[in-house]
């Protein structure tokens, strides 16, 4: 019997590991289902779905098909009478390896300042770009070298705040799961004795050094005055401008350099010392400049602002990383005071609020050196928030922890950051319920969602083909650059395409695979980085 794919049986289109819980979400139907071996056509498992329940954030009525008992490696699909079949997926021990490596390799494709050779970039090669010096705003004369680093997103700007946060996610992934990064990913530095995740992070760190002013403060960003059109990066030849030093950029710089100092120590002691020196200098600037400054665009600059209304979280993160790396108690005083003030959500891991990164640094640092009361309070709060996320998962039709207001610009970042938090909770207390929930978030990203999209370019059967990403749109290659995480549903419909075609839809359905939908279908380095962390846990 021929069965069509109707998009009503939602699975992780990349796959499941043999011993994992394996659940598909069925939209609008319930009843008997079959798991079919794609190669032989043999029905290898039969079961009954649960009864239908309502999911408010997608507007769907859903049931669940559990085929966890099937552990044999192979390629399968699910079939349901009257509904059709699912997209095919694998069951295998290393199902997440390729997507993990691709999401990391996507950072290489974002490199600025060098030619991407075919040997490493394949069809997505291009010439060197943005190699000219940039003007130090507002000067029309003073210039600095700003070559290198990663393009931040679908445009060609380079921004200190999100760059530091993306590196931090990746360094955490390596610090906690080094065994997940033994493979080379075919970048120019592969084979130099350093894991490629550290090679790739170093490319951004080397650029971040250039963003530190002689005072110790850090320039907020380096961009042209306006966003370019959909052209290749080497065609973007407008003047570049370093925008003024900001306290948020300086705090993030201090934090990530302190991280790098301890992580690169075993590979390049001289480089690690340079990182720590820069971190301490940035911290000293923060002590001398106690007011929030520099996050808004100066006159004449229209590129992404990364505006922030508070820098207390950046200062907290910087102090936490410096304390973890150095053990100097002067940083502990700031950590204690900041945490007790309670003026921040201390669980966020994103660019606007980095306090959660500071909590992780403290909780997983050298515990005997810690203030025991502070440690206990942080750990309790961290686990309580993880339990709150579990509660959301239990009431969400697709098994993730997003609230209605979390379906915003870059909602997939929140999906992955929440998964990071759940994994960290497991590492703290050892309870598997957190891992099961975290993996549900990865399943969502890879296709088990109401729209049936695998949100990582180059993967799954229903692929994102038209991301808001200038090189992918301008290079003449049919397939977009692989391994990029699309932003995901945004109920606020921030762009014209979204407003025209998604108005009135449920929050979880507010996504469109269109190059002009920058609010749902753009990519960024800091949406990829937490996804690399999560995939690394499941590919150790």
Coordinates of C-alpha atoms in Angstrom, one line a residue:
X1 CA 0.0 0.0 0.0
X2 CA 1.4 3.4 -1.0
X3 CA 1.4 5.9 1.9
X4 CA 2.0 9.6 1.4
X5 CA 3.8 12.0 3.8
X6 CA 1.1 14.3 5.0
X7 CA 3.2 16.2 7.6
X8 CA 1.0 15.0 10.5
X9 CA 3.4 12.6 12.0
X10 CA 6.2 14.6 13.6
X11 CA 9.5 12.8 14.3
X12 CA 13.1 13.8 14.8
X13 CA 14.2 13.6 11.2
X14 CA 17.8 13.0 12.1
X15 CA 17.0 10.2 14.4
X16 CA 17.2 8.5 17.8
X17 CA 19.9 6.6 19.7
X18 CA 19.0 2.9 20.4
X19 CA 18.5 3.2 24.1
X20 CA 16.7 6.6 24.1
X21 CA 13.0 7.2 24.6
X22 CA 11.5 7.4 21.1
X23 CA 8.2 9.3 20.8
X24 CA 6.5 10.7 17.7
X25 CA 3.8 13.4 17.9
X26 CA 0.7 12.8 15.8
X27 CA -1.4 15.7 14.8
X28 CA -5.2 15.3 14.6
X29 CA -5.4 11.6 14.9
X30 CA -5.1 8.6 17.3
X31 CA -5.1 4.9 16.9
X32 CA -2.9 2.0 15.8
X33 CA 0.5 2.8 14.3
X34 CA 3.3 0.8 12.7
X35 CA 7.1 1.3 12.6
X36 CA 8.4 0.2 9.2
X37 CA 11.9 -0.7 8.1
X38 CA 12.4 1.6 5.1
X39 CA 14.8 -0.8 3.3
X40 CA 12.8 -4.1 3.7
X41 CA 9.3 -2.7 4.1
X42 CA 8.9 -5.0 7.1
X43 CA 6.7 -3.8 10.0
X44 CA 9.0 -4.1 13.0
X45 CA 6.7 -2.7 15.7
X46 CA 3.0 -2.1 16.2
X47 CA 1.4 0.0 18.9
X48 CA -1.4 2.3 20.0
X49 CA -1.1 6.0 20.3
X50 CA -2.3 7.9 23.4
X51 CA -5.6 9.7 23.3
X52 CA -5.7 13.2 21.7
X53 CA -5.0 16.2 23.9
X54 CA -5.0 19.9 23.0
X55 CA -1.9 22.0 22.7
X56 CA -2.6 25.7 23.0
X57 CA 0.6 27.1 21.6
X58 CA 0.4 25.2 18.3
X59 CA -3.4 25.0 18.1
X60 CA -3.1 21.3 17.5
X61 CA -4.8 18.2 18.9
X62 CA -2.0 15.7 19.4
X63 CA -1.5 12.1 20.4
X64 CA 1.8 10.2 21.0
X65 CA 3.3 7.1 19.5
X66 CA 5.9 5.5 21.7
X67 CA 8.3 3.0 20.0
X68 CA 11.1 3.2 22.6
X69 CA 11.4 -0.6 22.7
X70 CA 12.9 -0.7 19.1
X71 CA 16.6 -0.6 19.4
X72 CA 17.9 -2.2 16.2
X73 CA 19.9 0.3 14.1
X74 CA 18.4 1.1 10.8
X75 CA 16.3 3.5 8.8
X76 CA 12.5 3.7 9.6
X77 CA 9.3 5.5 9.2
X78 CA 6.0 5.6 11.1
X79 CA 2.7 4.9 9.5
X80 CA -0.8 5.5 10.8
X81 CA -4.0 4.4 9.1
X82 CA -5.9 7.3 7.5
X83 CA -3.0 9.7 8.1
X84 CA -0.1 8.4 6.0
X85 CA 3.6 8.1 7.0
X86 CA 6.3 10.2 8.6
X87 CA 9.5 11.3 7.1
X88 CA 12.2 8.7 7.5
X89 CA 14.7 8.7 10.3
X90 CA 17.6 6.7 11.6
X91 CA 18.1 4.7 14.8
X92 CA 21.8 4.5 15.5
X93 CA 24.4 5.2 18.1
X94 CA 25.9 8.2 16.3
X95 CA 22.9 9.8 14.7
X96 CA 23.7 13.2 16.1
X97 CA 27.4 13.2 15.0
X98 CA 27.0 14.7 11.6
X99 CA 24.6 17.4 12.6
X100 CA 26.7 18.3 15.6
X101 CA 29.8 18.6 13.4
X102 CA 27.9 20.6 10.8
X103 CA 26.6 23.1 13.3
X104 CA 30.1 23.6 14.5
X105 CA 31.5 23.9 11.0
X106 CA 28.9 26.5 10.2
X107 CA 31.0 28.9 12.3
X108 CA 33.9 28.4 9.8
X109 CA 31.5 29.5 7.0
X110 CA 30.9 32.7 9.0
X111 CA 34.6 33.6 9.0
X112 CA 35.5 37.1 7.9
X113 CA 38.8 38.4 6.6
X114 CA 40.0 35.2 4.8
X115 CA 39.3 33.4 1.6
X116 CA 37.2 30.3 2.1
X117 CA 38.9 27.8 -0.1
X118 CA 37.0 25.0 -1.9
X119 CA 39.2 22.4 0.0
X120 CA 37.4 23.4 3.2
X121 CA 34.3 25.2 2.1
X122 CA 33.2 23.1 -0.9
X123 CA 30.5 24.8 -3.0
X124 CA 30.2 27.6 -0.5
X125 CA 33.7 29.0 -1.1
X126 CA 34.2 32.7 -1.5
X127 CA 37.0 35.3 -1.6
X128 CA 38.4 37.2 1.3
X129 CA 36.3 40.0 2.7
X130 CA 36.4 43.1 5.0
X131 CA 40.2 43.2 5.1
X132 CA 40.4 47.0 5.3
X133 CA 41.0 48.9 8.5
X134 CA 38.0 50.4 10.3
X135 CA 37.4 54.0 11.4
X136 CA 37.2 54.5 15.2
X137 CA 33.9 56.3 15.5
X138 CA 33.4 59.3 15.2
X139 CA 36.8 59.9 13.7
X140 CA 37.2 60.2 10.0
X141 CA 40.9 59.7 10.2
X142 CA 41.8 57.2 13.0
X143 CA 41.8 53.6 11.9
X144 CA 42.4 50.2 13.4
X145 CA 42.8 46.7 12.2
X146 CA 39.6 44.7 12.7
X147 CA 40.2 41.9 10.3
X148 CA 39.1 38.4 11.3
X149 CA 36.3 37.0 13.5
X150 CA 32.9 35.7 12.5
X151 CA 30.1 37.4 10.7
X152 CA 27.4 37.6 13.4
X153 CA 24.3 36.5 11.5
X154 CA 22.8 36.8 8.0
X155 CA 24.6 40.1 7.6
X156 CA 28.3 40.9 7.7
X157 CA 28.5 42.8 11.0
X158 CA 30.9 41.7 13.7
X159 CA 29.7 42.3 17.3
X160 CA 31.6 41.8 20.5
X161 CA 28.6 40.9 22.8
X162 CA 27.1 38.0 20.8
X163 CA 30.6 36.9 19.6
X164 CA 31.8 36.4 23.2
X165 CA 28.6 34.6 24.2
X166 CA 28.8 32.2 21.2
X167 CA 32.4 31.4 22.1
X168 CA 31.4 30.8 25.7
X169 CA 28.8 28.2 24.7
X170 CA 31.3 26.4 22.6
X171 CA 34.0 26.5 25.3
X172 CA 31.5 25.1 27.8
X173 CA 30.7 22.3 25.3
X174 CA 34.4 21.5 25.1
X175 CA 35.0 21.9 28.8
X176 CA 32.2 19.5 29.8
X177 CA 32.2 17.1 26.8
X178 CA 35.8 17.0 25.3
X179 CA 35.2 13.5 24.0
X180 CA 32.6 14.8 21.6
X181 CA 35.2 16.9 19.7
X182 CA 37.8 14.4 18.8
X183 CA 36.9 14.4 15.1
X184 CA 38.4 16.9 12.7
X185 CA 35.8 19.0 10.8
X186 CA 38.0 20.0 7.8
X187 CA 39.0 23.5 8.6
X188 CA 42.4 25.1 7.8
X189 CA 43.8 24.4 11.3
X190 CA 42.7 20.7 11.4
X191 CA 45.5 18.4 12.5
X192 CA 47.5 21.1 14.4
X193 CA 47.2 19.2 17.7
X194 CA 44.4 21.3 19.0
X195 CA 40.7 20.2 18.8
X196 CA 38.9 21.9 16.0
X197 CA 36.3 23.4 18.3
X198 CA 39.1 25.3 20.0
X199 CA 40.7 26.1 16.7
X200 CA 37.4 27.7 15.6
X201 CA 36.9 29.6 18.8
X202 CA 40.4 30.9 18.6
X203 CA 39.6 32.5 15.2
X204 CA 37.0 34.6 17.0
X205 CA 39.1 35.2 20.1
X206 CA 41.9 36.5 18.0
X207 CA 39.5 39.1 16.6
X208 CA 38.1 39.9 20.0
X209 CA 41.6 40.9 21.1
X210 CA 41.5 43.6 18.4
X211 CA 38.3 44.9 19.9
X212 CA 39.9 45.9 23.2
X213 CA 40.9 49.5 23.4
X214 CA 44.2 50.5 25.1
X215 CA 42.1 51.6 28.1
X216 CA 40.9 48.0 28.7
X217 CA 37.4 48.7 27.5
X218 CA 36.0 46.9 24.5
X219 CA 34.5 48.4 21.3
X220 CA 30.8 47.3 21.0
X221 CA 31.0 46.3 17.3
X222 CA 32.6 46.7 13.9
X223 CA 30.2 47.2 11.0
X224 CA 29.4 49.3 8.0
X225 CA 26.9 52.2 8.6
X226 CA 24.0 50.3 7.0
X227 CA 23.2 46.7 6.2
X228 CA 24.3 45.7 2.7
X229 CA 22.0 44.1 0.2
X230 CA 22.1 40.4 -0.7
X231 CA 25.6 40.4 -2.0
X232 CA 28.7 38.2 -1.4
X233 CA 30.9 39.3 1.6
X234 CA 33.8 40.3 -0.7
X235 CA 31.4 42.7 -2.5
X236 CA 30.6 44.6 0.7
X237 CA 33.3 47.2 0.5
X238 CA 31.7 50.2 2.4
X239 CA 33.7 51.8 5.2
X240 CA 33.8 49.9 8.5
X241 CA 33.4 51.6 11.9
X242 CA 34.4 50.6 15.4
X243 CA 31.5 51.9 17.6
X244 CA 32.4 53.2 21.1
X245 CA 33.4 51.1 24.0
X246 CA 30.5 49.6 25.9
X247 CA 30.3 48.3 29.4
X248 CA 28.4 45.2 28.2
X249 CA 31.0 44.3 25.6
X250 CA 33.8 44.9 28.1
X251 CA 32.1 42.6 30.7
X252 CA 31.5 39.8 28.1
X253 CA 35.1 40.2 26.8
X254 CA 36.5 39.9 30.3
X255 CA 34.4 36.8 31.0
X256 CA 35.2 34.9 27.8
X257 CA 38.9 35.7 28.0
X258 CA 39.0 34.4 31.5
X259 CA 37.3 31.2 30.3
X260 CA 39.8 30.9 27.4
X261 CA 42.7 31.4 29.8
X262 CA 41.9 28.1 31.6
X263 CA 40.8 26.1 28.6
X264 CA 43.7 26.9 26.3
X265 CA 46.3 26.5 29.1
X266 CA 47.0 22.9 28.2
X267 CA 47.5 23.7 24.5
X268 CA 49.2 27.1 24.5
X269 CA 50.3 28.5 27.8
X270 CA 51.5 31.8 26.3
X271 CA 48.1 32.3 24.6
X272 CA 46.3 31.5 27.8
X273 CA 48.3 34.1 29.7
X274 CA 47.5 36.7 27.0
X275 CA 43.8 35.9 27.5
X276 CA 44.0 36.3 31.2
X277 CA 46.0 39.6 31.0
X278 CA 43.3 41.0 28.7
X279 CA 40.5 39.8 30.9
X280 CA 42.0 41.4 34.0
X281 CA 42.6 44.6 32.1
X282 CA 38.9 44.6 31.0
X283 CA 37.8 44.0 34.6
X284 CA 39.9 46.9 35.8
X285 CA 38.1 49.1 33.2
X286 CA 34.8 48.0 34.6
X287 CA 35.9 48.9 38.2
X288 CA 36.7 52.4 36.9
X289 CA 33.6 52.8 34.8
X290 CA 30.6 51.8 36.9
X291 CA 27.8 53.1 34.7
X292 CA 26.1 51.4 31.7
X293 CA 27.5 52.8 28.6
X294 CA 27.8 52.4 24.8
X295 CA 25.1 49.9 23.9
X296 CA 23.0 52.1 21.6
X297 CA 23.9 52.9 18.0
X298 CA 25.7 56.2 17.6
X299 CA 24.4 58.7 15.0
X300 CA 24.7 57.5 11.5
X301 CA 25.1 53.8 12.3
X302 CA 22.0 51.6 11.5
X303 CA 23.2 48.0 11.9
X304 CA 22.3 45.7 14.8
X305 CA 22.5 47.5 18.1
X306 CA 22.5 44.7 20.7
X307 CA 21.2 47.4 23.0
X308 CA 21.0 46.5 26.7
X309 CA 19.3 48.2 29.7
X310 CA 21.6 46.7 32.3
X311 CA 25.2 45.6 32.5
X312 CA 25.0 44.0 36.0
X313 CA 24.8 40.5 34.5
X314 CA 27.9 41.1 32.3
X315 CA 29.8 42.2 35.4
X316 CA 28.6 39.2 37.4
X317 CA 29.6 36.8 34.6
X318 CA 33.0 38.4 34.3
X319 CA 33.6 38.2 38.1
X320 CA 32.5 34.5 38.1
X321 CA 34.8 33.5 35.3
X322 CA 37.7 35.4 36.7
X323 CA 37.1 33.8 40.1
X324 CA 36.9 30.3 38.6
X325 CA 40.1 30.8 36.6
X326 CA 42.2 32.6 39.3
X327 CA 40.7 31.8 42.7
X328 CA 41.2 35.4 43.7
X329 CA 38.7 36.3 46.4
X330 CA 38.3 39.9 45.3
X331 CA 36.0 38.5 42.5
X332 CA 34.0 36.4 45.0
X333 CA 33.0 39.6 46.8
X334 CA 31.4 40.9 43.7
X335 CA 29.7 37.6 42.9
X336 CA 28.2 37.4 46.4
X337 CA 26.9 40.9 46.3
X338 CA 25.5 40.7 42.8
X339 CA 23.6 37.4 43.4
X340 CA 22.1 38.6 46.7
X341 CA 20.9 41.8 45.0
X342 CA 18.6 39.7 43.0
X343 CA 18.1 42.3 40.3
X344 CA 18.6 39.8 37.4
X345 CA 17.1 36.6 36.1
X346 CA 20.1 34.4 36.9
X347 CA 19.2 31.6 34.5
X348 CA 19.5 33.2 31.1
X349 CA 22.4 32.1 28.8
X350 CA 21.8 34.5 26.0
X351 CA 23.5 37.7 24.9
X352 CA 21.1 40.1 26.5
X353 CA 21.3 38.4 29.9
X354 CA 24.4 36.3 30.6
X355 CA 23.9 35.9 34.3
X356 CA 23.3 32.1 33.9
X357 CA 26.8 31.7 32.4
X358 CA 28.1 33.3 35.6
X359 CA 26.1 30.9 37.8
X360 CA 27.5 27.9 35.8
X361 CA 31.0 29.2 36.2
X362 CA 30.5 29.4 40.0
X363 CA 28.6 26.1 40.5
X364 CA 31.1 24.1 38.4
X365 CA 34.2 25.8 39.7
X366 CA 36.4 24.7 42.5
X367 CA 33.8 24.1 45.2
X368 CA 36.1 24.0 48.3
X369 CA 37.1 27.6 47.5
X370 CA 33.5 28.7 47.2
X371 CA 31.3 30.4 49.8
X372 CA 29.2 27.4 50.9
X373 CA 26.0 29.4 51.6
X374 CA 26.2 31.1 48.2
X375 CA 26.9 27.8 46.5
X376 CA 23.9 26.1 48.2
X377 CA 21.6 29.0 47.3
X378 CA 22.7 29.1 43.7
X379 CA 22.4 25.3 43.3
X380 CA 19.0 25.3 44.9
X381 CA 17.8 28.1 42.6
X382 CA 19.3 26.5 39.5
X383 CA 17.5 23.2 40.2
X384 CA 14.2 24.9 41.0
X385 CA 14.3 26.6 37.6
X386 CA 15.1 23.3 35.9
X387 CA 12.1 21.8 37.7
X388 CA 10.0 24.7 36.4
X389 CA 11.2 23.9 32.9
X390 CA 10.1 20.3 33.5
X391 CA 6.7 21.5 34.4
X392 CA 6.4 23.4 31.2
X393 CA 7.5 20.3 29.2
X394 CA 4.8 18.2 30.8
X395 CA 2.1 20.6 29.5
X396 CA 3.5 21.3 26.1
X397 CA 2.1 19.3 23.2
X398 CA 5.6 19.0 21.5
X399 CA 7.6 18.4 24.7
X400 CA 9.5 21.7 25.0
X401 CA 9.6 24.4 27.7
X402 CA 8.6 27.5 25.7
X403 CA 5.9 29.8 27.1
X404 CA 3.8 31.8 24.7
X405 CA 6.0 34.9 25.1
X406 CA 9.1 32.8 24.3
X407 CA 8.0 32.5 20.7
X408 CA 9.9 35.6 19.8
X409 CA 12.7 36.5 17.4
X410 CA 15.2 33.7 17.9
X411 CA 12.9 31.3 19.7
X412 CA 15.1 28.4 18.8
X413 CA 17.9 30.0 20.8
X414 CA 15.6 29.8 23.9
X415 CA 14.8 26.1 23.0
X416 CA 18.5 25.3 23.0
X417 CA 19.4 27.5 26.1
X418 CA 16.7 25.7 28.1
X419 CA 18.1 22.4 27.0
X420 CA 21.5 23.5 28.2
X421 CA 20.1 24.4 31.6
X422 CA 18.4 21.0 31.8
X423 CA 21.7 19.2 30.9
X424 CA 23.5 21.3 33.6
X425 CA 20.9 20.4 36.1
X426 CA 21.5 16.7 35.4
X427 CA 25.3 17.2 35.8
X428 CA 24.6 18.8 39.2
X429 CA 22.3 16.2 40.7
X430 CA 22.4 13.2 38.4
X431 CA 18.7 12.8 37.7
X432 CA 17.8 11.5 34.2
X433 CA 14.5 13.3 34.0
X434 CA 16.4 16.4 33.0
X435 CA 18.2 14.6 30.2
X436 CA 15.0 13.2 28.8
X437 CA 13.5 16.7 28.7
X438 CA 16.6 18.2 27.2
X439 CA 16.6 15.6 24.4
X440 CA 13.0 16.5 23.7
X441 CA 14.2 20.0 22.9
X442 CA 16.7 18.6 20.4
X443 CA 14.0 16.5 18.8
X444 CA 12.0 19.7 18.4
X445 CA 14.8 21.4 16.6
X446 CA 15.4 18.5 14.3
X447 CA 11.8 18.1 13.1
X448 CA 9.5 17.0 16.0
X449 CA 7.5 20.3 15.9
X450 CA 4.1 21.4 14.6
X451 CA 5.6 22.6 11.2
X452 CA 7.6 19.5 10.6
X453 CA 10.7 21.5 9.8
X454 CA 14.2 20.4 10.6
X455 CA 15.5 23.8 11.6
X456 CA 19.2 23.0 10.8
X457 CA 20.1 23.7 7.2
X458 CA 21.2 20.7 5.2
X459 CA 19.5 18.1 7.5
X460 CA 16.2 16.4 7.7
X461 CA 13.7 15.8 4.9
X462 CA 11.7 19.0 5.3
X463 CA 14.7 21.3 5.1
X464 CA 15.1 25.1 5.6
X465 CA 16.2 26.1 2.1
X466 CA 15.9 29.9 2.1
X467 CA 17.5 31.3 5.3
X468 CA 18.0 35.0 5.7
X469 CA 21.7 34.7 5.1
X470 CA 23.4 36.8 2.5
X471 CA 26.0 34.3 1.3
X472 CA 23.4 31.6 0.8
X473 CA 21.2 33.9 -1.1
X474 CA 24.0 35.4 -3.3
X475 CA 26.3 32.5 -4.1
X476 CA 24.3 30.8 -6.8
X477 CA 24.3 27.5 -5.0
X478 CA 20.9 25.8 -4.6
X479 CA 21.5 24.5 -1.1
X480 CA 22.2 27.0 1.7
X481 CA 25.3 26.8 3.7
X482 CA 24.8 23.7 5.9
X483 CA 24.6 23.4 9.6
X484 CA 23.0 26.8 10.4
X485 CA 20.2 27.0 12.9
X486 CA 17.2 29.0 11.8
X487 CA 15.6 31.5 14.3
X488 CA 12.3 29.7 14.5
X489 CA 8.7 30.8 15.2
X490 CA 8.2 34.5 16.2
X491 CA 4.6 35.4 17.2
X492 CA 5.4 39.1 16.9
X493 CA 5.8 38.9 13.1
X494 CA 8.6 41.5 13.0
X495 CA 9.1 41.5 9.2
X496 CA 6.8 42.2 6.3
X497 CA 6.8 38.6 4.9
X498 CA 5.8 37.2 8.3
X499 CA 3.1 39.8 8.7
X500 CA 1.7 39.1 5.2
X501 CA 1.7 35.4 5.4
X502 CA 1.5 34.3 9.1
X503 CA -1.0 36.7 10.6
X504 CA -3.5 35.0 12.9
X505 CA -1.5 31.8 13.3
X506 CA -0.8 30.1 16.7
X507 CA 2.6 31.2 18.1
X508 CA 4.4 27.9 17.3
X509 CA 3.3 28.2 13.7
X510 CA 4.7 31.7 13.1
X511 CA 7.7 30.6 10.9
X512 CA 8.2 30.9 7.2
X513 CA 11.1 29.6 5.1
X514 CA 11.6 32.8 3.1
X515 CA 14.8 34.7 2.6
X516 CA 13.2 38.0 3.6
X517 CA 11.8 36.7 6.9
X518 CA 14.6 37.9 9.0
X519 CA 12.5 37.6 12.2
X520 CA 11.8 33.9 11.7
X521 CA 14.4 32.6 9.3
X522 CA 17.7 34.4 9.9
X523 CA 20.7 32.6 11.4
X524 CA 23.2 33.7 14.0
X525 CA 26.4 32.4 15.6
X526 CA 24.8 32.4 19.0
X527 CA 21.8 30.3 17.9
X528 CA 24.3 27.7 16.6
X529 CA 26.5 27.6 19.7
X530 CA 24.0 26.4 22.3
X531 CA 22.8 23.8 19.8
X532 CA 26.4 22.5 19.5
X533 CA 26.5 22.2 23.3
X534 CA 23.2 20.2 23.4
X535 CA 24.1 17.9 20.4
X536 CA 27.6 17.4 22.0
X537 CA 26.0 16.0 25.1
X538 CA 24.1 13.4 23.1
X539 CA 27.1 12.5 20.9
X540 CA 29.7 11.9 23.6

